[in-house]
């Protein structure tokens, strides 16, 4: 495909992305931002205030809360299934490969839920709390704002296999990652924009070690990784040991939500293989990386739209599911 055609395709994709979304039609009902205006008017303010305290204590928490929304929505929809602890025959999604020793921020959500139960018992769902906390975290890190459509209800079950199979992994190929997004009704524009959330947060050595030592089973480092950057990473990510050592996903501005993530990709300094393949393995995604690296405003706009779209994956509405009293367990 010529560069011109590829750019044309990408601009068409962006142009026809729906300009969202005061209400989002779902199976069995609508999500809309004013859902709690009468039943719990202070709900959004309570979420915002507790998230702000948590992020003030630890900047990394913004990325952790944002990631929980992503890992929740990609498994049976945005239904707070991820928040359930193992109990009886229910096996928690927290035990899956993408979440074990990795998903965090649950205590912040517990604190929000407890405050909301005092304010308006059995009214605000854990699924909506996760969606609001993700938006508030993005804003606190300097990112875009959007109105969160609300009215999701909470699942009465979880899916360990869904969590293991549906969430993109750091070493997946580009095609596998795109397929996992398409399964959720998301496209390549959503994929690149939402990957931009890696402008904040950390990754463990174990998630990218193969890039430093043995990317293709040939005992050679990944050729798409800047070699001086790789040498720097090796000092704290050895061949064995140090699995849990943390590294910034965006070393330029690790706690600031901006487009430097995309600039890093253009310098071959994406940390995860799943980041760098956006530039090296697909023409449309490569063009989007270039566009967002040059235009922070466009990245912010698309990120907000894609977050609304992701937040609308198969929510439970109407009488389906429940409003949990405690986000970690189903109501008895």
Coordinates of C-alpha atoms in Angstrom, one line a residue:
X1 CA 0.0 0.0 0.0
X2 CA 1.4 3.4 -0.9
X3 CA 2.1 5.8 2.0
X4 CA -0.6 8.1 0.6
X5 CA -3.2 5.4 0.5
X6 CA -2.3 4.2 3.9
X7 CA -2.6 7.8 5.4
X8 CA -5.9 8.2 3.6
X9 CA -7.2 4.9 5.1
X10 CA -6.2 6.0 8.6
X11 CA -7.7 9.5 8.3
X12 CA -10.9 7.9 7.1
X13 CA -10.9 5.6 10.1
X14 CA -10.5 8.5 12.4
X15 CA -13.1 10.7 10.6
X16 CA -15.8 8.0 10.8
X17 CA -15.1 7.0 14.4
X18 CA -18.4 7.9 16.1
X19 CA -18.2 11.2 17.8
X20 CA -19.8 9.7 20.9
X21 CA -21.7 9.4 23.1
X22 CA -24.1 11.0 25.6
X23 CA -26.0 7.8 25.7
X24 CA -24.8 4.4 24.5
X25 CA -27.4 1.8 23.4
X26 CA -26.7 -1.6 25.0
X27 CA -28.5 -4.9 25.0
X28 CA -31.5 -4.2 27.2
X29 CA -31.0 -0.5 28.1
X30 CA -29.1 2.7 27.8
X31 CA -26.0 3.9 29.6
X32 CA -26.0 7.6 30.1
X33 CA -23.9 10.1 32.2
X34 CA -26.8 11.3 34.3
X35 CA -27.8 7.9 35.5
X36 CA -27.2 8.7 39.2
X37 CA -28.2 12.3 39.1
X38 CA -31.3 11.6 41.3
X39 CA -30.5 8.4 43.0
X40 CA -27.0 9.4 44.1
X41 CA -26.2 12.9 43.1
X42 CA -22.8 13.0 44.9
X43 CA -21.6 9.7 43.4
X44 CA -19.1 11.2 40.9
X45 CA -17.7 13.6 43.4
X46 CA -17.1 10.9 45.9
X47 CA -15.2 8.7 43.4
X48 CA -13.2 11.7 42.2
X49 CA -12.2 12.7 45.7
X50 CA -11.0 9.2 46.8
X51 CA -9.1 8.6 43.5
X52 CA -7.4 12.0 43.9
X53 CA -6.2 11.1 47.4
X54 CA -5.0 7.7 46.2
X55 CA -3.0 9.2 43.3
X56 CA -1.6 12.0 45.5
X57 CA -0.2 9.3 47.7
X58 CA 1.2 7.2 44.8
X59 CA 1.3 8.5 41.3
X60 CA 1.4 5.0 39.8
X61 CA -2.1 4.4 41.1
X62 CA -3.5 6.4 38.2
X63 CA -2.2 3.8 35.7
X64 CA -3.3 0.9 37.9
X65 CA -6.9 2.1 38.1
X66 CA -7.0 2.8 34.4
X67 CA -5.7 -0.7 33.7
X68 CA -8.4 -2.4 35.9
X69 CA -11.1 -0.9 33.6
X70 CA -9.4 -2.4 30.5
X71 CA -8.9 -5.8 32.1
X72 CA -12.5 -5.8 33.4
X73 CA -14.1 -4.9 30.1
X74 CA -12.2 -7.4 27.9
X75 CA -13.6 -10.3 30.0
X76 CA -17.4 -10.8 29.6
X77 CA -17.9 -7.0 29.3
X78 CA -17.6 -4.1 31.8
X79 CA -19.2 -5.9 34.7
X80 CA -16.7 -5.7 37.6
X81 CA -16.1 -9.5 37.3
X82 CA -12.4 -8.7 37.8
X83 CA -13.1 -7.4 41.4
X84 CA -14.5 -10.7 42.7
X85 CA -12.3 -12.7 45.0
X86 CA -12.2 -16.5 44.8
X87 CA -14.9 -18.0 47.0
X88 CA -16.6 -21.4 46.9
X89 CA -16.7 -22.5 43.3
X90 CA -16.0 -19.0 41.9
X91 CA -12.4 -18.7 40.7
X92 CA -11.2 -15.1 40.7
X93 CA -9.9 -13.4 37.5
X94 CA -7.2 -12.0 39.8
X95 CA -5.5 -15.4 39.4
X96 CA -5.1 -15.2 35.6
X97 CA -1.7 -14.7 33.9
X98 CA -2.5 -11.0 33.0
X99 CA -3.6 -10.1 36.5
X100 CA -1.6 -12.3 39.0
X101 CA 1.1 -10.2 40.9
X102 CA 0.1 -7.4 38.6
X103 CA -3.5 -6.0 38.8
X104 CA -3.7 -3.6 41.7
X105 CA -5.8 -0.7 43.1
X106 CA -8.5 -2.9 44.5
X107 CA -8.3 -1.3 48.0
X108 CA -9.0 2.1 46.4
X109 CA -12.2 0.7 44.8
X110 CA -13.1 -0.8 48.2
X111 CA -12.8 2.6 49.8
X112 CA -14.9 4.2 47.1
X113 CA -17.6 1.5 47.4
X114 CA -17.7 1.8 51.2
X115 CA -18.2 5.6 50.9
X116 CA -20.9 5.2 48.3
X117 CA -22.7 2.5 50.4
X118 CA -22.9 5.0 53.2
X119 CA -24.1 7.8 50.9
X120 CA -26.7 5.8 48.9
X121 CA -26.9 2.0 49.7
X122 CA -27.1 -0.5 46.9
X123 CA -27.3 2.1 44.2
X124 CA -23.9 2.6 42.5
X125 CA -22.4 -0.4 40.8
X126 CA -18.8 -1.6 41.1
X127 CA -18.7 -1.6 37.3
X128 CA -19.5 2.1 37.2
X129 CA -17.0 2.8 39.9
X130 CA -14.3 1.2 37.8
X131 CA -15.3 3.2 34.7
X132 CA -15.3 6.5 36.7
X133 CA -12.0 5.8 38.5
X134 CA -10.4 5.2 35.1
X135 CA -11.6 8.5 33.8
X136 CA -10.6 10.4 36.9
X137 CA -7.2 8.8 36.9
X138 CA -6.6 9.9 33.4
X139 CA -7.5 13.5 34.2
X140 CA -5.3 13.5 37.3
X141 CA -2.3 12.3 35.2
X142 CA -2.8 15.3 32.8
X143 CA -4.9 13.4 30.2
X144 CA -8.3 14.1 28.5
X145 CA -11.6 14.2 30.2
X146 CA -14.9 12.6 29.0
X147 CA -18.4 12.1 30.2
X148 CA -18.7 8.5 31.4
X149 CA -22.0 6.8 30.4
X150 CA -23.3 5.1 33.5
X151 CA -25.9 2.4 34.4
X152 CA -23.8 -0.8 34.3
X153 CA -24.6 -3.5 36.8
X154 CA -22.3 -6.0 38.4
X155 CA -21.8 -9.7 37.3
X156 CA -22.6 -12.6 39.6
X157 CA -19.7 -14.6 38.2
X158 CA -16.1 -14.4 36.8
X159 CA -14.2 -16.0 34.0
X160 CA -10.6 -17.1 34.6
X161 CA -10.4 -18.6 31.1
X162 CA -11.8 -15.4 29.6
X163 CA -9.2 -13.4 31.5
X164 CA -6.4 -15.7 30.3
X165 CA -7.5 -15.7 26.7
X166 CA -9.1 -12.3 25.9
X167 CA -6.6 -9.8 27.4
X168 CA -3.8 -9.0 25.0
X169 CA -0.4 -10.1 26.3
X170 CA 2.9 -8.2 26.0
X171 CA 4.4 -10.8 23.7
X172 CA 1.4 -11.3 21.4
X173 CA 1.9 -10.7 17.7
X174 CA 0.2 -7.5 16.3
X175 CA -2.4 -9.7 14.5
X176 CA -3.3 -11.5 17.7
X177 CA -3.7 -8.2 19.6
X178 CA -5.8 -6.7 16.8
X179 CA -8.0 -9.9 16.8
X180 CA -8.5 -9.6 20.5
X181 CA -9.6 -6.0 20.1
X182 CA -11.9 -6.8 17.2
X183 CA -13.6 -9.5 19.3
X184 CA -14.7 -6.7 21.6
X185 CA -16.0 -4.5 18.7
X186 CA -12.9 -2.3 18.8
X187 CA -10.8 -1.5 15.7
X188 CA -7.2 -0.5 14.9
X189 CA -7.8 3.1 15.8
X190 CA -9.0 2.1 19.2
X191 CA -6.1 -0.3 19.6
X192 CA -3.5 2.4 18.9
X193 CA -5.2 5.1 20.9
X194 CA -5.8 2.9 24.0
X195 CA -2.3 1.5 23.8
X196 CA -1.4 5.2 24.4
X197 CA -2.4 4.6 28.0
X198 CA 1.1 3.2 28.4
X199 CA 2.2 6.8 28.6
X200 CA 1.8 6.2 32.4
X201 CA 2.5 3.3 34.6
X202 CA 5.1 0.5 35.0
X203 CA 5.9 -2.9 33.6
X204 CA 7.7 -5.8 35.3
X205 CA 11.0 -7.2 33.9
X206 CA 9.3 -10.5 33.2
X207 CA 6.9 -8.8 30.7
X208 CA 9.7 -7.8 28.3
X209 CA 12.8 -9.9 29.2
X210 CA 12.6 -11.9 26.0
X211 CA 13.2 -8.7 24.0
X212 CA 16.5 -8.1 25.7
X213 CA 18.0 -11.6 25.3
X214 CA 16.0 -14.0 23.0
X215 CA 13.3 -12.4 21.0
X216 CA 12.8 -15.0 18.3
X217 CA 14.4 -18.0 19.9
X218 CA 17.7 -17.1 18.2
X219 CA 19.4 -15.9 21.5
X220 CA 19.5 -12.4 20.0
X221 CA 17.9 -9.2 21.4
X222 CA 14.9 -7.7 19.5
X223 CA 16.2 -5.9 16.5
X224 CA 13.4 -3.3 16.8
X225 CA 14.6 -2.2 20.2
X226 CA 17.1 0.6 20.4
X227 CA 20.3 -1.1 21.5
X228 CA 21.5 1.6 24.0
X229 CA 18.1 1.6 25.6
X230 CA 18.2 -2.3 25.7
X231 CA 21.7 -2.1 27.4
X232 CA 20.2 0.2 30.0
X233 CA 17.3 -2.1 30.7
X234 CA 19.6 -5.1 31.1
X235 CA 21.2 -3.6 34.1
X236 CA 18.0 -4.1 36.1
X237 CA 16.4 -6.9 34.1
X238 CA 18.9 -9.8 34.1
X239 CA 18.5 -13.1 32.2
X240 CA 17.2 -14.7 35.4
X241 CA 16.0 -13.1 38.6
X242 CA 14.6 -9.6 39.1
X243 CA 11.2 -10.7 37.6
X244 CA 9.3 -8.1 39.6
X245 CA 11.6 -5.2 39.0
X246 CA 9.6 -2.3 37.7
X247 CA 10.3 -0.1 34.7
X248 CA 8.5 3.0 33.4
X249 CA 6.5 2.2 30.2
X250 CA 7.2 5.7 29.1
X251 CA 10.7 6.7 30.4
X252 CA 10.4 10.3 29.1
X253 CA 7.4 11.4 31.2
X254 CA 6.4 8.4 33.2
X255 CA 3.6 9.9 35.3
X256 CA 2.3 12.5 32.8
X257 CA -0.4 11.5 30.4
X258 CA 0.8 12.7 27.0
X259 CA 1.9 11.6 23.5
X260 CA 5.5 10.9 24.4
X261 CA 4.7 7.2 24.3
X262 CA 4.2 7.5 20.6
X263 CA 7.4 9.5 20.2
X264 CA 9.3 6.7 22.0
X265 CA 8.0 4.2 19.6
X266 CA 9.4 6.2 16.7
X267 CA 12.8 6.1 18.4
X268 CA 12.5 2.3 18.9
X269 CA 12.1 2.8 22.6
X270 CA 8.8 1.1 23.3
X271 CA 9.2 -1.1 26.3
X272 CA 6.9 -4.0 25.5
X273 CA 6.9 -5.9 22.3
X274 CA 3.2 -5.2 22.1
X275 CA 4.0 -1.5 22.1
X276 CA 6.7 -1.5 19.4
X277 CA 4.7 -3.8 17.0
X278 CA 2.3 -0.9 16.6
X279 CA 5.0 0.8 14.5
X280 CA 6.7 -2.2 12.9
X281 CA 4.0 -4.7 11.9
X282 CA 1.0 -2.8 10.4
X283 CA 0.7 0.1 8.0
X284 CA -2.5 1.6 9.4
X285 CA -1.2 1.5 13.0
X286 CA 2.2 2.9 12.0
X287 CA 0.5 5.9 10.4
X288 CA -1.6 6.4 13.6
X289 CA 1.5 6.3 15.8
X290 CA 3.0 9.0 13.6
X291 CA -0.1 11.1 13.7
X292 CA -0.5 10.9 17.5
X293 CA 3.2 11.6 18.0
X294 CA 2.8 14.9 16.2
X295 CA -0.7 15.8 17.5
X296 CA -1.3 15.4 21.2
X297 CA -4.8 17.0 20.9
X298 CA -5.9 14.4 18.3
X299 CA -4.6 11.6 20.5
X300 CA -6.5 12.9 23.6
X301 CA -9.7 13.2 21.5
X302 CA -9.4 9.7 20.2
X303 CA -8.4 8.3 23.5
X304 CA -11.5 9.7 25.1
X305 CA -13.7 8.3 22.3
X306 CA -12.1 4.9 22.5
X307 CA -12.5 4.8 26.3
X308 CA -16.2 5.4 26.0
X309 CA -16.5 2.7 23.3
X310 CA -14.5 0.3 25.5
X311 CA -16.6 1.1 28.5
X312 CA -19.7 0.1 26.5
X313 CA -18.6 -3.5 25.9
X314 CA -21.5 -5.8 26.9
X315 CA -22.6 -4.1 30.1
X316 CA -25.3 -5.7 32.2
X317 CA -28.3 -3.3 32.4
X318 CA -31.9 -3.3 33.5
X319 CA -32.6 -6.3 35.8
X320 CA -29.5 -8.3 34.7
X321 CA -26.7 -8.7 37.2
X322 CA -26.9 -6.9 40.5
X323 CA -25.6 -3.9 42.5
X324 CA -23.0 -5.5 44.8
X325 CA -22.8 -4.3 48.4
X326 CA -19.1 -5.3 48.5
X327 CA -17.2 -5.3 45.2
X328 CA -15.2 -8.4 46.2
X329 CA -18.2 -10.8 46.5
X330 CA -21.6 -11.3 45.1
X331 CA -24.6 -10.5 47.3
X332 CA -25.8 -13.6 49.2

